Amino acid sequence: MTRQIAHYGVLSHYPQPNRTEHVHIGIAVFLADGSVRVHFGHDLRKLQAIDPQVKLDAVRSWEAGLPRLLEGQTHAAAAAFVKSLGQWSLSDTLGRFAYTGEEEYLARVTAALHSLVSTPAKPSRERGEVSRLHIDLKTTFTAKGWLGKDITKHEIVERYPIGPMTTAEFALQNGRLHVIESLDLRTSTPSAKRQDARAKALVFDMAKQSAADSARYSILAGVGSPLMGDAKALMSRYSEHVFTWESAQDMSELMNILGAATGKPGLSLPH
């Protein structure tokens, strides 16, 4: 498939148009064929924090309505139209990303929304928002003697930066970059999990761009989740290996791979 280029601007809401206070709420994406797609952030509660009168359902409705009004317009014309709505603006400058197919497009959109729109998590809450699967993996890696802080010493490290605004959940370097991402489907809402899956796909894509020979591992939990089939299909496109947390065979295979990569295959888990 041919790679496409999309350009996007940030949509902002101004409670009082004559004042500077505002909040970013989403992005408008201009596609090569002249069509426009609008995407709002997953959580718009911060919008009500600065404008209690706003109706979130009404704002959400523009996700489908605004693209029809902007279709075929230049960026300047679109910005002027958005401004005419009274409380919104479209950024003067445009970002861009390349994509092939709908899945990669949505992964790029998720990354842009996370960077430009999402409210940063407070440090005090970050640990509480980590998935149970992440904690289980971290505990396992620690028990095996693999977890550390120095990736140059064949240690598995947490939150390793692999590109602009992109951080791997776990990474290992032994002459080859190994990237490990987990997706816990046992918790949260389906929409949040879909966004998580797209974000993981973006991490794998960035890992491949930064190191073409990188090894990429997906670990999924939640065999009973209705999202498991789609999640496996998506992860299979972006990672070399897809493992199921509940499968003893899968986990044994993963531990053997990582044991060889760290150079510490002989350490067994405590009983």
mmCIF file of C-alpha atoms in Angstrom:
data_model
loop_
_atom_site.group_PDB
_atom_site.id
_atom_site.type_symbol
_atom_site.label_atom_id
_atom_site.label_comp_id
_atom_site.label_asym_id
_atom_site.label_seq_id
_atom_site.Cartn_x
_atom_site.Cartn_y
_atom_site.Cartn_z
ATOM 1 C CA MET A 1 0.000 0.000 0.000
ATOM 2 C CA THR A 2 1.127 3.539 -0.747
ATOM 3 C CA ARG A 3 2.068 5.662 2.254
ATOM 4 C CA GLN A 4 -0.088 8.750 2.644
ATOM 5 C CA ILE A 5 0.729 12.103 4.228
ATOM 6 C CA ALA A 6 -1.783 13.737 6.562
ATOM 7 C CA HIS A 7 -1.579 17.279 7.931
ATOM 8 C CA TYR A 8 -3.318 18.277 11.139
ATOM 9 C CA GLY A 9 -4.052 21.326 13.254
ATOM 10 C CA VAL A 10 -5.027 21.616 16.916
ATOM 11 C CA LEU A 11 -8.602 22.554 17.828
ATOM 12 C CA SER A 12 -8.896 24.720 20.939
ATOM 13 C CA HIS A 13 -11.886 25.924 22.966
ATOM 14 C CA TYR A 14 -11.998 29.476 24.370
ATOM 15 C CA PRO A 15 -14.701 29.989 27.057
ATOM 16 C CA GLN A 16 -14.440 33.721 26.447
ATOM 17 C CA PRO A 17 -13.141 34.473 22.923
ATOM 18 C CA ASN A 18 -11.768 37.856 23.993
ATOM 19 C CA ARG A 19 -9.475 36.231 26.583
ATOM 20 C CA THR A 20 -6.444 33.962 26.222
ATOM 21 C CA GLU A 21 -7.593 31.148 28.535
ATOM 22 C CA HIS A 22 -8.243 28.037 26.453
ATOM 23 C CA VAL A 23 -7.933 24.261 26.339
ATOM 24 C CA HIS A 24 -6.952 21.959 23.477
ATOM 25 C CA ILE A 25 -9.804 19.577 22.683
ATOM 26 C CA GLY A 26 -8.792 17.708 19.518
ATOM 27 C CA ILE A 27 -7.264 17.800 16.065
ATOM 28 C CA ALA A 28 -8.529 18.361 12.528
ATOM 29 C CA VAL A 29 -6.743 16.148 9.999
ATOM 30 C CA PHE A 30 -6.483 17.225 6.352
ATOM 31 C CA LEU A 31 -6.031 14.277 3.997
ATOM 32 C CA ALA A 32 -4.473 14.220 0.545
ATOM 33 C CA ASP A 33 -7.834 13.651 -1.181
ATOM 34 C CA GLY A 34 -9.251 16.886 0.263
ATOM 35 C CA SER A 35 -11.320 15.208 2.954
ATOM 36 C CA VAL A 36 -11.106 16.197 6.612
ATOM 37 C CA ARG A 37 -11.407 14.089 9.753
ATOM 38 C CA VAL A 38 -11.880 15.469 13.259
ATOM 39 C CA HIS A 39 -10.815 13.656 16.426
ATOM 40 C CA PHE A 40 -11.440 14.814 19.994
ATOM 41 C CA GLY A 41 -9.536 13.743 23.087
ATOM 42 C CA HIS A 42 -10.782 10.710 24.990
ATOM 43 C CA ASP A 43 -11.436 12.711 28.174
ATOM 44 C CA LEU A 44 -12.997 16.168 27.728
ATOM 45 C CA ARG A 45 -13.755 16.780 31.407
ATOM 46 C CA LYS A 46 -11.027 19.419 31.508
ATOM 47 C CA LEU A 47 -13.178 21.361 29.041
ATOM 48 C CA GLN A 48 -15.973 21.581 31.604
ATOM 49 C CA ALA A 49 -13.442 22.612 34.229
ATOM 50 C CA ILE A 50 -12.859 25.927 32.445
ATOM 51 C CA ASP A 51 -16.331 26.234 30.867
ATOM 52 C CA PRO A 52 -18.996 24.635 33.108
ATOM 53 C CA GLN A 53 -21.773 25.612 30.684
ATOM 54 C CA VAL A 54 -20.455 23.534 27.801
ATOM 55 C CA LYS A 55 -22.324 20.359 26.845
ATOM 56 C CA LEU A 56 -19.889 17.549 26.098
ATOM 57 C CA ASP A 57 -22.420 15.650 23.988
ATOM 58 C CA ALA A 58 -22.826 18.717 21.793
ATOM 59 C CA VAL A 59 -19.059 19.021 21.429
ATOM 60 C CA ARG A 60 -18.754 15.333 20.542
ATOM 61 C CA SER A 61 -21.374 15.722 17.820
ATOM 62 C CA TRP A 62 -18.991 17.992 15.913
ATOM 63 C CA GLU A 63 -16.609 15.059 15.464
ATOM 64 C CA ALA A 64 -18.947 13.903 12.684
ATOM 65 C CA GLY A 65 -20.426 17.251 11.645
ATOM 66 C CA LEU A 66 -17.357 19.465 11.341
ATOM 67 C CA PRO A 67 -15.531 17.360 8.692
ATOM 68 C CA ARG A 68 -18.427 17.819 6.258
ATOM 69 C CA LEU A 69 -18.227 21.593 6.684
ATOM 70 C CA LEU A 70 -14.441 21.730 6.241
ATOM 71 C CA GLU A 71 -14.119 19.272 3.350
ATOM 72 C CA GLY A 72 -12.227 20.693 0.381
ATOM 73 C CA GLN A 73 -11.221 23.890 2.200
ATOM 74 C CA THR A 74 -7.661 25.130 2.495
ATOM 75 C CA HIS A 75 -6.165 25.285 5.967
ATOM 76 C CA ALA A 76 -6.570 29.070 6.068
ATOM 77 C CA ALA A 77 -10.225 28.867 5.032
ATOM 78 C CA ALA A 78 -10.868 26.102 7.541
ATOM 79 C CA ALA A 79 -9.234 28.131 10.334
ATOM 80 C CA ALA A 80 -11.409 31.130 9.473
ATOM 81 C CA PHE A 81 -14.543 28.992 9.507
ATOM 82 C CA VAL A 82 -13.685 27.396 12.854
ATOM 83 C CA LYS A 83 -13.056 30.837 14.341
ATOM 84 C CA SER A 84 -16.479 31.967 13.119
ATOM 85 C CA LEU A 85 -18.057 29.368 15.394
ATOM 86 C CA GLY A 86 -17.296 31.752 18.244
ATOM 87 C CA GLN A 87 -15.425 29.737 20.886
ATOM 88 C CA TRP A 88 -13.099 27.553 18.830
ATOM 89 C CA SER A 89 -9.850 28.073 16.964
ATOM 90 C CA LEU A 90 -7.690 25.974 14.634
ATOM 91 C CA SER A 91 -3.916 26.339 15.050
ATOM 92 C CA ASP A 92 -2.048 28.402 12.454
ATOM 93 C CA THR A 93 0.666 25.792 11.955
ATOM 94 C CA LEU A 94 0.138 22.206 10.870
ATOM 95 C CA GLY A 95 1.786 19.018 12.030
ATOM 96 C CA ARG A 96 2.086 16.018 9.731
ATOM 97 C CA PHE A 97 2.445 12.261 9.815
ATOM 98 C CA ALA A 98 2.772 9.422 7.322
ATOM 99 C CA TYR A 99 0.590 6.348 7.440
ATOM 100 C CA THR A 100 -0.416 3.237 5.518
ATOM 101 C CA GLY A 101 -3.968 2.084 6.123
ATOM 102 C CA GLU A 102 -6.587 2.859 8.743
ATOM 103 C CA GLU A 103 -4.913 1.120 11.677
ATOM 104 C CA GLU A 104 -1.690 3.082 11.359
ATOM 105 C CA TYR A 105 -3.686 6.275 10.774
ATOM 106 C CA LEU A 106 -5.562 5.775 14.050
ATOM 107 C CA ALA A 107 -2.320 4.965 15.875
ATOM 108 C CA ARG A 108 -0.808 8.245 14.652
ATOM 109 C CA VAL A 109 -3.945 10.135 15.686
ATOM 110 C CA THR A 110 -3.816 8.566 19.148
ATOM 111 C CA ALA A 111 -0.192 9.671 19.557
ATOM 112 C CA ALA A 112 -1.013 13.221 18.445
ATOM 113 C CA LEU A 113 -3.962 13.447 20.838
ATOM 114 C CA HIS A 114 -1.845 12.069 23.677
ATOM 115 C CA SER A 115 0.856 14.665 23.018
ATOM 116 C CA LEU A 116 -1.300 17.708 22.284
ATOM 117 C CA VAL A 117 -4.646 17.193 23.969
ATOM 118 C CA SER A 118 -4.502 14.720 26.859
ATOM 119 C CA THR A 119 -3.999 16.076 30.342
ATOM 120 C CA PRO A 120 -0.628 14.837 31.682
ATOM 121 C CA ALA A 121 -1.028 12.352 34.506
ATOM 122 C CA LYS A 122 -0.013 13.664 37.913
ATOM 123 C CA PRO A 123 3.111 11.936 39.266
ATOM 124 C CA SER A 124 1.233 10.886 42.402
ATOM 125 C CA ARG A 125 -1.320 8.999 40.289
ATOM 126 C CA GLU A 126 0.997 7.472 37.709
ATOM 127 C CA ARG A 127 1.787 4.356 39.688
ATOM 128 C CA GLY A 128 -1.925 3.709 40.315
ATOM 129 C CA GLU A 129 -2.725 3.877 36.611
ATOM 130 C CA VAL A 130 -0.190 1.211 35.634
ATOM 131 C CA SER A 131 -1.962 -1.963 34.544
ATOM 132 C CA ARG A 132 -1.946 -5.121 36.624
ATOM 133 C CA LEU A 133 -0.189 -6.893 33.756
ATOM 134 C CA HIS A 134 2.627 -4.326 33.780
ATOM 135 C CA ILE A 135 3.105 -4.868 37.511
ATOM 136 C CA ASP A 136 3.094 -8.653 37.083
ATOM 137 C CA LEU A 137 5.709 -8.447 34.328
ATOM 138 C CA LYS A 138 7.875 -6.092 36.358
ATOM 139 C CA THR A 139 7.671 -8.458 39.331
ATOM 140 C CA THR A 140 8.637 -11.394 37.119
ATOM 141 C CA PHE A 141 11.577 -9.570 35.534
ATOM 142 C CA THR A 142 12.796 -8.500 38.978
ATOM 143 C CA ALA A 143 12.556 -12.037 40.351
ATOM 144 C CA LYS A 144 14.534 -13.310 37.370
ATOM 145 C CA GLY A 145 17.272 -10.749 38.052
ATOM 146 C CA TRP A 146 16.709 -9.073 34.697
ATOM 147 C CA LEU A 147 15.282 -5.659 35.637
ATOM 148 C CA GLY A 148 17.725 -2.777 35.993
ATOM 149 C CA LYS A 149 18.467 0.792 34.988
ATOM 150 C CA ASP A 150 21.384 0.380 32.564
ATOM 151 C CA ILE A 151 20.313 -0.870 29.149
ATOM 152 C CA THR A 152 23.964 -1.140 28.070
ATOM 153 C CA LYS A 153 24.440 -3.973 30.594
ATOM 154 C CA HIS A 154 21.833 -6.251 29.019
ATOM 155 C CA GLU A 155 19.294 -5.229 31.662
ATOM 156 C CA ILE A 156 15.577 -4.788 31.019
ATOM 157 C CA VAL A 157 14.681 -1.170 31.738
ATOM 158 C CA GLU A 158 11.294 0.492 32.177
ATOM 159 C CA ARG A 159 10.018 3.431 30.143
ATOM 160 C CA TYR A 160 12.871 3.547 27.675
ATOM 161 C CA PRO A 161 12.703 6.424 25.123
ATOM 162 C CA ILE A 162 12.930 5.152 21.542
ATOM 163 C CA GLY A 163 11.836 8.208 19.575
ATOM 164 C CA PRO A 164 10.169 11.639 19.740
ATOM 165 C CA MET A 165 7.432 11.487 22.401
ATOM 166 C CA THR A 166 7.600 7.676 22.306
ATOM 167 C CA THR A 167 8.598 5.496 25.263
ATOM 168 C CA ALA A 168 8.789 1.716 25.364
ATOM 169 C CA GLU A 169 7.159 0.029 28.338
ATOM 170 C CA PHE A 170 10.179 -2.278 28.704
ATOM 171 C CA ALA A 171 13.345 -2.450 26.591
ATOM 172 C CA LEU A 172 16.539 -4.493 26.430
ATOM 173 C CA GLN A 173 19.707 -3.996 24.369
ATOM 174 C CA ASN A 174 22.136 -6.819 23.626
ATOM 175 C CA GLY A 175 23.414 -5.685 20.246
ATOM 176 C CA ARG A 176 19.793 -5.784 19.145
ATOM 177 C CA LEU A 177 16.995 -3.651 20.576
ATOM 178 C CA HIS A 178 14.225 -5.657 22.249
ATOM 179 C CA VAL A 179 10.941 -3.815 22.941
ATOM 180 C CA ILE A 180 8.265 -5.307 25.198
ATOM 181 C CA GLU A 181 4.727 -3.897 25.362
ATOM 182 C CA SER A 182 1.818 -5.259 27.385
ATOM 183 C CA LEU A 183 -1.913 -4.824 26.841
ATOM 184 C CA ASP A 184 -4.214 -5.712 29.728
ATOM 185 C CA LEU A 185 -7.741 -6.250 28.408
ATOM 186 C CA ARG A 186 -9.117 -7.240 31.813
ATOM 187 C CA THR A 187 -9.718 -3.684 32.965
ATOM 188 C CA SER A 188 -11.025 -0.300 31.818
ATOM 189 C CA THR A 189 -13.488 0.449 29.012
ATOM 190 C CA PRO A 190 -13.352 -0.970 25.461
ATOM 191 C CA SER A 191 -12.735 2.488 23.968
ATOM 192 C CA ALA A 192 -9.787 3.095 26.306
ATOM 193 C CA LYS A 193 -8.338 -0.322 25.502
ATOM 194 C CA ARG A 194 -8.619 0.322 21.767
ATOM 195 C CA GLN A 195 -6.643 3.527 22.233
ATOM 196 C CA ASP A 196 -4.089 1.647 24.334
ATOM 197 C CA ALA A 197 -3.690 -0.926 21.562
ATOM 198 C CA ARG A 198 -3.138 1.769 18.930
ATOM 199 C CA ALA A 199 -0.575 3.473 21.156
ATOM 200 C CA LYS A 200 1.295 0.168 21.565
ATOM 201 C CA ALA A 201 1.272 -0.295 17.788
ATOM 202 C CA LEU A 202 2.826 3.157 17.419
ATOM 203 C CA VAL A 203 5.600 2.250 19.879
ATOM 204 C CA PHE A 204 6.425 -0.857 17.853
ATOM 205 C CA ASP A 205 6.384 1.127 14.620
ATOM 206 C CA MET A 206 8.756 3.709 16.096
ATOM 207 C CA ALA A 207 11.027 0.914 17.366
ATOM 208 C CA LYS A 208 11.212 -0.538 13.871
ATOM 209 C CA GLN A 209 12.031 2.877 12.428
ATOM 210 C CA SER A 210 14.788 3.510 14.981
ATOM 211 C CA ALA A 211 16.230 -0.022 14.700
ATOM 212 C CA ALA A 212 15.142 -2.052 11.682
ATOM 213 C CA ASP A 213 16.342 -5.310 13.252
ATOM 214 C CA SER A 214 14.604 -4.669 16.584
ATOM 215 C CA ALA A 215 12.787 -7.542 18.288
ATOM 216 C CA ARG A 216 9.247 -6.619 19.304
ATOM 217 C CA TYR A 217 7.128 -8.561 21.789
ATOM 218 C CA SER A 218 3.431 -8.105 22.637
ATOM 219 C CA ILE A 219 2.026 -9.615 25.822
ATOM 220 C CA LEU A 220 -1.765 -9.646 26.111
ATOM 221 C CA ALA A 221 -3.899 -10.533 29.131
ATOM 222 C CA GLY A 222 -7.628 -11.166 29.176
ATOM 223 C CA VAL A 223 -8.429 -14.282 27.151
ATOM 224 C CA GLY A 224 -12.136 -13.770 27.846
ATOM 225 C CA SER A 225 -12.218 -10.223 26.502
ATOM 226 C CA PRO A 226 -14.234 -9.646 23.291
ATOM 227 C CA LEU A 227 -11.366 -7.406 22.170
ATOM 228 C CA MET A 228 -8.750 -10.159 22.314
ATOM 229 C CA GLY A 229 -9.127 -11.243 18.674
ATOM 230 C CA ASP A 230 -8.818 -7.723 17.258
ATOM 231 C CA ALA A 231 -5.995 -6.871 19.670
ATOM 232 C CA LYS A 232 -4.003 -9.943 18.624
ATOM 233 C CA ALA A 233 -4.534 -9.133 14.953
ATOM 234 C CA LEU A 234 -3.299 -5.560 15.407
ATOM 235 C CA MET A 235 -0.304 -6.515 17.534
ATOM 236 C CA SER A 236 0.655 -9.220 15.031
ATOM 237 C CA ARG A 237 1.064 -6.556 12.370
ATOM 238 C CA TYR A 238 3.502 -4.495 14.420
ATOM 239 C CA SER A 239 5.332 -7.000 16.647
ATOM 240 C CA GLU A 240 7.284 -10.143 15.832
ATOM 241 C CA HIS A 241 5.889 -12.155 18.732
ATOM 242 C CA VAL A 242 2.461 -12.089 20.392
ATOM 243 C CA PHE A 243 2.129 -13.891 23.721
ATOM 244 C CA THR A 244 -0.877 -14.533 25.960
ATOM 245 C CA TRP A 245 -0.258 -13.993 29.668
ATOM 246 C CA GLU A 246 -2.622 -16.801 30.667
ATOM 247 C CA SER A 247 -0.774 -19.347 28.486
ATOM 248 C CA ALA A 248 1.957 -21.205 30.392
ATOM 249 C CA GLN A 249 3.483 -22.296 27.085
ATOM 250 C CA ASP A 250 3.603 -18.727 25.776
ATOM 251 C CA MET A 251 5.172 -17.427 28.966
ATOM 252 C CA SER A 252 7.751 -20.203 29.040
ATOM 253 C CA GLU A 253 8.742 -19.362 25.469
ATOM 254 C CA LEU A 254 8.982 -15.644 26.276
ATOM 255 C CA MET A 255 11.091 -16.274 29.391
ATOM 256 C CA ASN A 256 13.461 -18.474 27.404
ATOM 257 C CA ILE A 257 13.883 -15.749 24.778
ATOM 258 C CA LEU A 258 14.484 -13.006 27.332
ATOM 259 C CA GLY A 259 16.747 -15.226 29.420
ATOM 260 C CA ALA A 260 18.982 -15.778 26.411
ATOM 261 C CA ALA A 261 18.882 -12.068 25.535
ATOM 262 C CA THR A 262 19.885 -10.963 29.046
ATOM 263 C CA GLY A 263 22.500 -13.683 29.365
ATOM 264 C CA LYS A 264 20.820 -14.938 32.559
ATOM 265 C CA PRO A 265 18.745 -17.923 31.455
ATOM 266 C CA GLY A 266 19.396 -20.046 34.506
ATOM 267 C CA LEU A 267 17.620 -17.975 37.148
ATOM 268 C CA SER A 268 14.311 -19.533 38.163
ATOM 269 C CA LEU A 269 11.345 -17.831 39.759
ATOM 270 C CA PRO A 270 11.016 -18.156 43.552
ATOM 271 C CA HIS A 271 8.163 -20.423 44.691
#
